Amino acid sequence: MSPHSRQILGPLVTLATVGAIALVEAYVVPIANPGAIFFLAVMTSAYIGGTASGLIAAAIALGFAAIHFLGRGHISDPGHHDLERVVILAFTTPAIAIVVGLLKARSKEAMARERQARLSVEAANRRLVALQAALDESHVSIVLLDQELRAQFINRAFRKLWNLPDEIADRQPPFVALVYHGRNTHAYAVSDARLDEYVAERVRRVRAGDLDPLDIKMSNGEVVRLECTVLPAGGRMLTYTPVTDLVQRASTDVLSGLFNRRHFLEVAAGEWSRFDRYERPLSLMMLDIDLFKSINDRYGHDVGDQAIAHVAAICRDSKRTSDLVARLGGEEFGVLLPETSLDSAVRAAERLRARIAETPFMIAGAPIRLTVSIGVAEADGRMEDVAALMKGADAALYQAKDAGRNRVCPAPADGIVPLALAS
């Protein structure tokens, strides 16, 4: 019903009430005081049509009351109070109309606000459903965390990437549980000795809202880039983007297939920070192909390149999962050995040296004997940084060269050579 119709309906209801009272008095029984009926009619009119409708109804009721009470001709009798009744109706019926009309208006406003809020919530829910559907179709793995770091949304790409069952994801697990799931499923390319520390560091970074991207190497060889965005309410949005090809192109030496110097230095700096914080053992090998210039001079640079690839393949096949092998430049290679003491690193270097010497390098069906010299150094609290560790291993490498090549030399245990070179 339109508002205009409601405004007309209210007074009509009052007129109908007045008419009914008149008919009852004329043909049934006199009504001594119909004031209560007038109040009810005015209230109904104001409720149906609003304040204006109620005031019109009050005027109708008041007019009929005047006729009803004052037309009897005995208002001057001491025992009658008809004039008082009319006066009371003259004040109360408009007041009732105004009060009920205002209450009706406020009720309408409240209902309109409630309806608008409901529509807004429904629209927001529709947008949220559409957003969740879009995020679920994304190839990027996405997790939304609340301010307590509990997962509020985990898309399908994340569940697939980490082999996370739906029954776990749908329980809104805390972020630490997601990280431990990766640990328990051996998803990280991290040694067992470093696993708990690695998990703790991952949780710390997200809790602190660290915005620096973090490349996570998976045990299957893939690399995903974790980026953390701090949300306005204190939550986190985590995205895991596949960057295997990108990282490989940026960090891989084309000739040898090993990591390049830049990537090696980045990882070595991270390992040095871990050594500096937790005092975990860390060693480094520096190796160099012996008499490499003579190979280039005698056989040409193509054969020299093949020799570099030959040694690189042996280094790659000989390393542990946690070790990092890189071509640092020319015929020089570096092997970073986390969780490894100097003695263990020297033994590993000796095995690598022997394997390279015993594996023939074939050129046009003829073997060429290749050997390497290796220097080994262990991180020491007196070293200033990873550069000092590298210089210590490099000094030991030159000692191996000076001692006749095809041998392993450890850096001095007192650290004098690395510190002197670092200065």
Short mmCIF file of C-alpha atoms in Angstrom, two decimals:
data_model
loop_
_atom_site.label_atom_id
_atom_site.label_comp_id
_atom_site.label_asym_id
_atom_site.label_seq_id
_atom_site.Cartn_x
_atom_site.Cartn_y
_atom_site.Cartn_z
CA MET A 1 0.00 0.00 0.00
CA SER A 2 1.29 3.46 -0.91
CA PRO A 3 2.01 6.09 1.79
CA HIS A 4 -0.77 8.33 0.38
CA SER A 5 -3.33 5.54 0.70
CA ARG A 6 -2.23 4.92 4.29
CA GLN A 7 -2.76 8.62 5.14
CA ILE A 8 -6.33 8.44 3.79
CA LEU A 9 -7.08 5.08 5.41
CA GLY A 10 -6.39 6.36 8.95
CA PRO A 11 -9.09 9.06 8.99
CA LEU A 12 -11.50 6.70 7.20
CA VAL A 13 -11.03 4.23 10.03
CA THR A 14 -11.86 7.00 12.52
CA LEU A 15 -14.94 8.04 10.52
CA ALA A 16 -16.07 4.44 10.42
CA THR A 17 -15.59 4.21 14.19
CA VAL A 18 -17.54 7.40 14.79
CA GLY A 19 -20.32 6.19 12.49
CA ALA A 20 -20.48 2.87 14.30
CA ILE A 21 -20.78 4.65 17.66
CA ALA A 22 -23.60 6.82 16.29
CA LEU A 23 -25.49 3.80 14.96
CA VAL A 24 -25.10 1.91 18.22
CA GLU A 25 -26.39 4.87 20.21
CA ALA A 26 -29.30 5.42 17.83
CA TYR A 27 -30.52 1.87 17.53
CA VAL A 28 -28.97 -0.24 20.29
CA VAL A 29 -27.84 1.34 23.52
CA PRO A 30 -26.48 4.78 24.55
CA ILE A 31 -22.73 4.97 25.10
CA ALA A 32 -22.09 7.15 28.13
CA ASN A 33 -18.38 7.85 27.46
CA PRO A 34 -16.90 6.79 24.07
CA GLY A 35 -13.62 8.59 24.85
CA ALA A 36 -11.62 5.35 25.11
CA ILE A 37 -12.92 4.32 21.68
CA PHE A 38 -11.80 7.69 20.28
CA PHE A 39 -8.32 7.16 21.73
CA LEU A 40 -8.13 3.75 20.08
CA ALA A 41 -9.29 5.15 16.72
CA VAL A 42 -6.75 7.97 16.80
CA MET A 43 -3.93 5.59 17.75
CA THR A 44 -4.90 3.26 14.90
CA SER A 45 -5.01 6.12 12.41
CA ALA A 46 -1.63 7.45 13.51
CA TYR A 47 -0.13 3.96 13.34
CA ILE A 48 -1.52 3.35 9.85
CA GLY A 49 -0.95 6.73 8.23
CA GLY A 50 1.50 8.59 10.45
CA THR A 51 1.29 11.81 12.45
CA ALA A 52 -0.70 13.80 9.88
CA SER A 53 -3.26 11.04 9.53
CA GLY A 54 -3.51 10.78 13.32
CA LEU A 55 -4.10 14.53 13.71
CA ILE A 56 -6.92 14.42 11.13
CA ALA A 57 -8.40 11.49 12.99
CA ALA A 58 -8.07 13.42 16.26
CA ALA A 59 -9.98 16.36 14.74
CA ILE A 60 -12.75 14.00 13.57
CA ALA A 61 -12.93 12.36 16.98
CA LEU A 62 -12.91 15.70 18.77
CA GLY A 63 -15.73 17.05 16.56
CA PHE A 64 -17.90 14.03 17.21
CA ALA A 65 -17.09 14.24 20.95
CA ALA A 66 -18.19 17.84 21.02
CA ILE A 67 -21.50 16.91 19.38
CA HIS A 68 -21.86 13.85 21.61
CA PHE A 69 -21.11 15.52 24.94
CA LEU A 70 -22.06 19.14 24.48
CA GLY A 71 -25.22 18.49 22.51
CA ARG A 72 -26.98 16.96 25.49
CA GLY A 73 -27.76 20.37 26.97
CA HIS A 74 -26.89 19.60 30.59
CA ILE A 75 -23.21 20.50 30.77
CA SER A 76 -24.06 23.05 33.52
CA ASP A 77 -25.46 20.40 35.82
CA PRO A 78 -23.26 19.88 38.87
CA GLY A 79 -23.15 16.12 38.43
CA HIS A 80 -22.02 16.06 34.86
CA HIS A 81 -18.51 16.44 33.50
CA ASP A 82 -19.09 16.39 29.71
CA LEU A 83 -17.24 19.67 29.14
CA GLU A 84 -14.24 18.35 31.04
CA ARG A 85 -14.24 15.27 28.86
CA VAL A 86 -14.22 17.34 25.69
CA VAL A 87 -11.35 19.47 27.01
CA ILE A 88 -9.38 16.34 27.95
CA LEU A 89 -9.97 14.88 24.50
CA ALA A 90 -8.90 18.19 22.91
CA PHE A 91 -5.45 17.86 24.53
CA THR A 92 -4.93 14.11 24.61
CA THR A 93 -6.04 12.96 21.16
CA PRO A 94 -3.57 15.24 19.28
CA ALA A 95 -0.86 14.25 21.75
CA ILE A 96 -1.60 10.58 21.16
CA ALA A 97 -1.55 11.15 17.40
CA ILE A 98 1.83 12.90 17.59
CA VAL A 99 3.42 10.33 19.91
CA VAL A 100 2.18 7.32 17.97
CA GLY A 101 3.11 9.00 14.69
CA LEU A 102 6.64 9.68 15.90
CA LEU A 103 6.99 6.12 17.18
CA LYS A 104 5.72 4.85 13.85
CA ALA A 105 8.20 7.07 11.97
CA ARG A 106 11.08 5.86 14.13
CA SER A 107 9.96 2.29 13.68
CA LYS A 108 9.93 2.78 9.91
CA GLU A 109 13.39 4.34 10.02
CA ALA A 110 14.71 1.47 12.13
CA MET A 111 13.18 -1.08 9.78
CA ALA A 112 14.65 0.77 6.80
CA ARG A 113 18.09 0.80 8.43
CA GLU A 114 17.76 -2.87 9.28
CA ARG A 115 16.72 -3.67 5.74
CA GLN A 116 19.60 -1.62 4.35
CA ALA A 117 22.02 -3.35 6.72
CA ARG A 118 20.67 -6.73 5.69
CA LEU A 119 21.02 -5.84 2.03
CA SER A 120 24.56 -4.60 2.65
CA VAL A 121 25.45 -7.82 4.47
CA GLU A 122 23.92 -9.90 1.69
CA ALA A 123 25.84 -7.90 -0.92
CA ALA A 124 29.05 -8.25 1.09
CA ASN A 125 28.45 -11.99 1.39
CA ARG A 126 27.92 -12.24 -2.35
CA ARG A 127 31.16 -10.34 -2.95
CA LEU A 128 32.95 -12.53 -0.42
CA VAL A 129 31.69 -15.70 -2.09
CA ALA A 130 32.78 -14.34 -5.48
CA LEU A 131 36.18 -13.38 -4.06
CA GLN A 132 36.67 -16.79 -2.45
CA ALA A 133 35.71 -18.46 -5.73
CA ALA A 134 38.25 -16.31 -7.57
CA LEU A 135 40.98 -17.03 -5.02
CA ASP A 136 40.19 -20.73 -5.22
CA GLU A 137 40.79 -20.61 -8.98
CA SER A 138 44.12 -18.80 -8.59
CA HIS A 139 47.32 -20.67 -9.40
CA VAL A 140 48.99 -18.76 -6.58
CA SER A 141 48.69 -20.42 -3.17
CA ILE A 142 46.91 -18.10 -0.75
CA VAL A 143 46.26 -18.21 2.99
CA LEU A 144 44.38 -15.55 4.97
CA LEU A 145 45.22 -15.41 8.68
CA ASP A 146 43.43 -13.50 11.42
CA GLN A 147 45.25 -11.44 14.05
CA GLU A 148 45.81 -14.62 16.08
CA LEU A 149 47.49 -16.15 12.98
CA ARG A 150 44.70 -18.70 12.57
CA ALA A 151 43.82 -19.57 8.99
CA GLN A 152 40.48 -18.12 7.89
CA PHE A 153 40.79 -19.16 4.24
CA ILE A 154 43.05 -21.60 2.43
CA ASN A 155 42.65 -21.88 -1.32
CA ARG A 156 42.92 -25.03 -3.39
CA ALA A 157 46.33 -24.17 -4.81
CA PHE A 158 47.82 -24.09 -1.29
CA ARG A 159 46.18 -27.37 -0.36
CA LYS A 160 47.60 -28.99 -3.47
CA LEU A 161 51.06 -27.46 -3.06
CA TRP A 162 51.50 -28.71 0.51
CA ASN A 163 49.34 -31.87 0.22
CA LEU A 164 47.05 -30.46 2.91
CA PRO A 165 43.88 -32.55 3.42
CA ASP A 166 40.56 -30.69 3.35
CA GLU A 167 39.61 -31.94 6.80
CA ILE A 168 42.66 -30.15 8.23
CA ALA A 169 42.31 -26.99 6.12
CA ASP A 170 38.61 -26.61 6.92
CA ARG A 171 39.29 -26.64 10.68
CA GLN A 172 40.97 -23.22 10.38
CA PRO A 173 44.31 -24.37 11.77
CA PRO A 174 46.89 -21.92 13.17
CA PHE A 175 49.77 -20.99 10.88
CA VAL A 176 52.25 -22.93 13.01
CA ALA A 177 50.25 -26.09 12.32
CA LEU A 178 50.52 -25.46 8.57
CA VAL A 179 54.29 -25.06 8.84
CA TYR A 180 54.58 -28.23 10.93
CA HIS A 181 52.50 -30.05 8.33
CA GLY A 182 55.16 -29.15 5.77
CA ARG A 183 57.81 -30.43 8.14
CA ASN A 184 56.00 -33.69 8.85
CA THR A 185 55.46 -34.36 5.14
CA HIS A 186 59.15 -33.63 4.37
CA ALA A 187 58.18 -30.85 1.98
CA TYR A 188 61.15 -28.61 2.79
CA ALA A 189 64.60 -29.13 1.27
CA VAL A 190 66.15 -28.73 4.71
CA SER A 191 68.30 -31.17 6.66
CA ASP A 192 66.77 -32.88 9.70
CA ALA A 193 69.26 -31.14 11.96
CA ARG A 194 67.99 -27.72 10.86
CA LEU A 195 64.31 -28.53 10.49
CA ASP A 196 62.98 -27.33 13.87
CA GLU A 197 65.03 -24.16 13.65
CA TYR A 198 63.77 -23.57 10.10
CA VAL A 199 60.15 -23.99 11.20
CA ALA A 200 60.63 -21.60 14.13
CA GLU A 201 62.15 -18.99 11.81
CA ARG A 202 59.25 -19.28 9.37
CA VAL A 203 56.72 -18.70 12.15
CA ARG A 204 58.75 -15.81 13.55
CA ARG A 205 58.86 -14.02 10.19
CA VAL A 206 55.08 -14.20 9.70
CA ARG A 207 54.32 -13.23 13.29
CA ALA A 208 56.61 -10.21 12.93
CA GLY A 209 54.98 -9.27 9.61
CA ASP A 210 58.28 -9.48 7.73
CA LEU A 211 57.55 -8.05 4.27
CA ASP A 212 60.73 -9.31 2.61
CA PRO A 213 60.00 -12.10 0.09
CA LEU A 214 61.33 -15.52 1.09
CA ASP A 215 62.16 -18.22 -1.46
CA ILE A 216 61.32 -21.67 -0.09
CA LYS A 217 63.04 -24.62 -1.71
CA MET A 218 60.90 -27.73 -1.77
CA SER A 219 62.20 -31.25 -1.45
CA ASN A 220 60.95 -31.97 -5.00
CA GLY A 221 63.30 -29.28 -6.37
CA GLU A 222 60.66 -26.61 -6.89
CA VAL A 223 60.94 -23.11 -5.43
CA VAL A 224 58.02 -21.03 -4.17
CA ARG A 225 58.24 -17.40 -3.10
CA LEU A 226 56.49 -16.53 0.15
CA GLU A 227 55.26 -12.96 0.53
CA CYS A 228 53.54 -11.71 3.67
CA THR A 229 51.10 -8.78 3.63
CA VAL A 230 49.96 -7.27 6.95
CA LEU A 231 46.20 -6.64 6.84
CA PRO A 232 44.52 -3.58 8.45
CA ALA A 233 42.84 -5.65 11.19
CA GLY A 234 46.15 -7.23 12.19
CA GLY A 235 45.85 -10.41 10.13
CA ARG A 236 48.17 -11.65 7.40
CA MET A 237 47.76 -12.59 3.75
CA LEU A 238 50.35 -15.13 2.65
CA THR A 239 50.98 -15.87 -1.02
CA TYR A 240 53.16 -18.66 -2.35
CA THR A 241 54.14 -18.09 -5.98
CA PRO A 242 55.97 -20.72 -8.06
CA VAL A 243 59.28 -19.14 -9.09
CA THR A 244 61.36 -22.21 -9.90
CA ASP A 245 62.23 -21.12 -13.44
CA LEU A 246 62.76 -17.51 -12.40
CA VAL A 247 65.07 -18.44 -9.52
CA GLN A 248 66.99 -20.90 -11.63
CA ARG A 249 67.59 -18.34 -14.36
CA ALA A 250 68.65 -15.71 -11.84
CA SER A 251 70.78 -17.99 -9.65
CA THR A 252 72.16 -20.65 -12.00
CA ASP A 253 75.45 -20.59 -13.88
CA VAL A 254 74.66 -21.57 -17.47
CA LEU A 255 77.91 -23.40 -18.19
CA SER A 256 78.11 -25.61 -15.11
CA GLY A 257 74.45 -25.87 -14.15
CA LEU A 258 75.44 -24.99 -10.57
CA PHE A 259 74.40 -21.95 -8.60
CA ASN A 260 76.19 -18.74 -9.51
CA ARG A 261 78.33 -16.55 -7.28
CA ARG A 262 75.53 -14.10 -6.43
CA HIS A 263 73.21 -16.82 -5.17
CA PHE A 264 76.05 -18.50 -3.30
CA LEU A 265 76.87 -15.29 -1.45
CA GLU A 266 73.21 -14.74 -0.52
CA VAL A 267 72.84 -18.24 0.93
CA ALA A 268 76.23 -18.06 2.62
CA ALA A 269 75.22 -14.81 4.32
CA GLY A 270 72.07 -16.48 5.64
CA GLU A 271 74.03 -19.46 6.92
CA TRP A 272 76.53 -17.11 8.56
CA SER A 273 73.67 -15.35 10.39
CA ARG A 274 72.47 -18.73 11.65
CA PHE A 275 76.00 -19.61 12.79
CA ASP A 276 76.36 -16.24 14.48
CA ARG A 277 73.03 -16.59 16.32
CA TYR A 278 73.01 -20.27 17.26
CA GLU A 279 76.74 -21.13 17.08
CA ARG A 280 76.06 -24.10 14.83
CA PRO A 281 79.07 -25.49 12.91
CA LEU A 282 79.58 -24.19 9.38
CA SER A 283 82.38 -25.05 6.96
CA LEU A 284 83.35 -24.00 3.46
CA MET A 285 85.36 -25.62 0.65
CA MET A 286 87.01 -23.63 -2.10
CA LEU A 287 88.31 -25.76 -4.98
CA ASP A 288 90.13 -24.94 -8.18
CA ILE A 289 90.89 -27.08 -11.24
CA ASP A 290 94.66 -27.64 -11.39
CA LEU A 291 96.58 -26.35 -14.42
CA PHE A 292 93.39 -25.20 -16.08
CA LYS A 293 95.17 -22.65 -18.26
CA SER A 294 97.24 -25.41 -19.84
CA ILE A 295 94.02 -27.28 -20.75
CA ASN A 296 92.66 -24.19 -22.51
CA ASP A 297 95.98 -23.55 -24.23
CA ARG A 298 96.42 -27.13 -25.41
CA TYR A 299 92.84 -28.19 -26.25
CA GLY A 300 90.99 -24.91 -26.66
CA HIS A 301 88.37 -23.11 -24.66
CA ASP A 302 85.57 -25.50 -25.69
CA VAL A 303 87.38 -28.34 -23.96
CA GLY A 304 88.04 -26.05 -21.00
CA ASP A 305 84.32 -25.40 -20.73
CA GLN A 306 83.66 -29.14 -20.86
CA ALA A 307 86.20 -29.66 -18.09
CA ILE A 308 84.36 -27.14 -15.92
CA ALA A 309 81.04 -28.93 -16.58
CA HIS A 310 82.70 -32.30 -15.81
CA VAL A 311 83.96 -31.16 -12.40
CA ALA A 312 80.64 -29.42 -11.68
CA ALA A 313 78.72 -32.65 -12.31
CA ILE A 314 80.95 -34.58 -9.88
CA CYS A 315 80.54 -31.87 -7.22
CA ARG A 316 76.78 -31.89 -7.66
CA ASP A 317 76.56 -35.69 -7.43
CA SER A 318 78.83 -35.81 -4.37
CA LYS A 319 77.12 -33.21 -2.20
CA ARG A 320 74.60 -33.78 0.56
CA THR A 321 71.07 -32.38 0.32
CA SER A 322 71.89 -29.58 2.73
CA ASP A 323 75.15 -28.58 0.98
CA LEU A 324 75.33 -25.75 -1.52
CA VAL A 325 77.65 -26.01 -4.53
CA ALA A 326 78.33 -23.04 -6.80
CA ARG A 327 80.67 -21.94 -9.53
CA LEU A 328 82.29 -18.80 -8.15
CA GLY A 329 84.06 -17.81 -11.34
CA GLY A 330 86.37 -19.30 -13.97
CA GLU A 331 87.50 -22.75 -12.82
CA GLU A 332 86.83 -22.01 -9.12
CA PHE A 333 84.01 -23.64 -7.13
CA GLY A 334 82.64 -23.24 -3.62
CA VAL A 335 80.89 -25.81 -1.43
CA LEU A 336 79.05 -24.57 1.67
CA LEU A 337 78.56 -27.26 4.34
CA PRO A 338 76.08 -26.37 7.13
CA GLU A 339 76.19 -28.36 10.36
CA THR A 340 79.71 -29.56 9.49
CA SER A 341 82.89 -29.24 11.55
CA LEU A 342 86.33 -28.68 10.03
CA ASP A 343 87.37 -32.32 10.42
CA SER A 344 84.21 -33.61 8.73
CA ALA A 345 84.56 -31.03 5.97
CA VAL A 346 88.19 -32.07 5.34
CA ARG A 347 87.13 -35.71 5.03
CA ALA A 348 84.36 -34.77 2.61
CA ALA A 349 86.81 -32.65 0.60
CA GLU A 350 89.26 -35.55 0.41
CA ARG A 351 86.54 -37.84 -0.93
CA LEU A 352 85.58 -35.25 -3.53
CA ARG A 353 89.23 -34.68 -4.56
CA ALA A 354 89.79 -38.42 -4.97
CA ARG A 355 86.61 -38.90 -6.97
CA ILE A 356 87.50 -36.12 -9.40
CA ALA A 357 91.02 -37.50 -9.84
CA GLU A 358 89.69 -41.03 -10.43
CA THR A 359 86.94 -40.06 -12.89
CA PRO A 360 88.46 -39.73 -16.38
CA PHE A 361 87.52 -36.73 -18.47
CA MET A 362 87.03 -38.05 -22.02
CA ILE A 363 87.79 -35.91 -25.06
CA ALA A 364 87.43 -37.53 -28.50
CA GLY A 365 87.71 -40.97 -26.90
CA ALA A 366 90.91 -40.11 -25.03
CA PRO A 367 90.98 -39.58 -21.24
CA ILE A 368 92.37 -36.40 -19.77
CA ARG A 369 93.25 -36.52 -16.11
CA LEU A 370 91.80 -33.66 -14.10
CA THR A 371 92.68 -32.85 -10.50
CA VAL A 372 91.60 -30.17 -8.09
CA SER A 373 93.12 -28.43 -5.11
CA ILE A 374 90.79 -27.76 -2.18
CA GLY A 375 91.01 -25.37 0.76
CA VAL A 376 88.70 -25.86 3.74
CA ALA A 377 87.82 -23.43 6.53
CA GLU A 378 85.37 -23.53 9.45
CA ALA A 379 83.42 -20.54 10.74
CA ASP A 380 84.96 -19.08 13.87
CA GLY A 381 83.61 -16.54 16.35
CA ARG A 382 86.67 -14.35 15.74
CA MET A 383 85.75 -13.92 12.07
CA GLU A 384 83.85 -10.76 11.29
CA ASP A 385 81.62 -12.10 8.53
CA VAL A 386 81.23 -14.71 5.81
CA ALA A 387 83.78 -12.87 3.69
CA ALA A 388 86.42 -13.76 6.29
CA LEU A 389 85.36 -17.41 6.10
CA MET A 390 85.71 -17.36 2.31
CA LYS A 391 89.13 -15.73 2.51
CA GLY A 392 90.22 -18.34 5.00
CA ALA A 393 89.19 -21.15 2.65
CA ASP A 394 90.79 -19.31 -0.27
CA ALA A 395 94.07 -18.99 1.65
CA ALA A 396 93.99 -22.73 2.38
CA LEU A 397 93.34 -23.36 -1.33
CA TYR A 398 96.51 -21.47 -2.27
CA GLN A 399 98.40 -23.46 0.33
CA ALA A 400 97.23 -26.63 -1.43
CA LYS A 401 98.40 -25.20 -4.75
CA ASP A 402 101.78 -24.26 -3.31
CA ALA A 403 102.14 -27.72 -1.74
CA GLY A 404 101.94 -29.42 -5.15
CA ARG A 405 98.24 -29.39 -6.14
CA ASN A 406 95.76 -32.30 -6.09
CA ARG A 407 95.44 -32.10 -2.34
CA VAL A 408 93.26 -30.76 0.51
CA CYS A 409 94.50 -28.17 2.97
CA PRO A 410 92.54 -26.95 6.02
CA ALA A 411 92.77 -23.38 7.19
CA PRO A 412 94.76 -22.91 10.41
CA ALA A 413 92.67 -23.74 13.46
CA ASP A 414 93.73 -20.54 15.22
CA GLY A 415 92.08 -18.45 12.54
CA ILE A 416 95.12 -16.21 12.03
CA VAL A 417 95.14 -16.53 8.25
CA PRO A 418 91.43 -15.78 7.74
CA LEU A 419 91.55 -12.75 10.02
CA ALA A 420 94.68 -11.35 8.45
CA LEU A 421 93.24 -11.78 4.97
CA ALA A 422 89.92 -10.32 6.00
CA SER A 423 91.65 -7.18 7.10
#
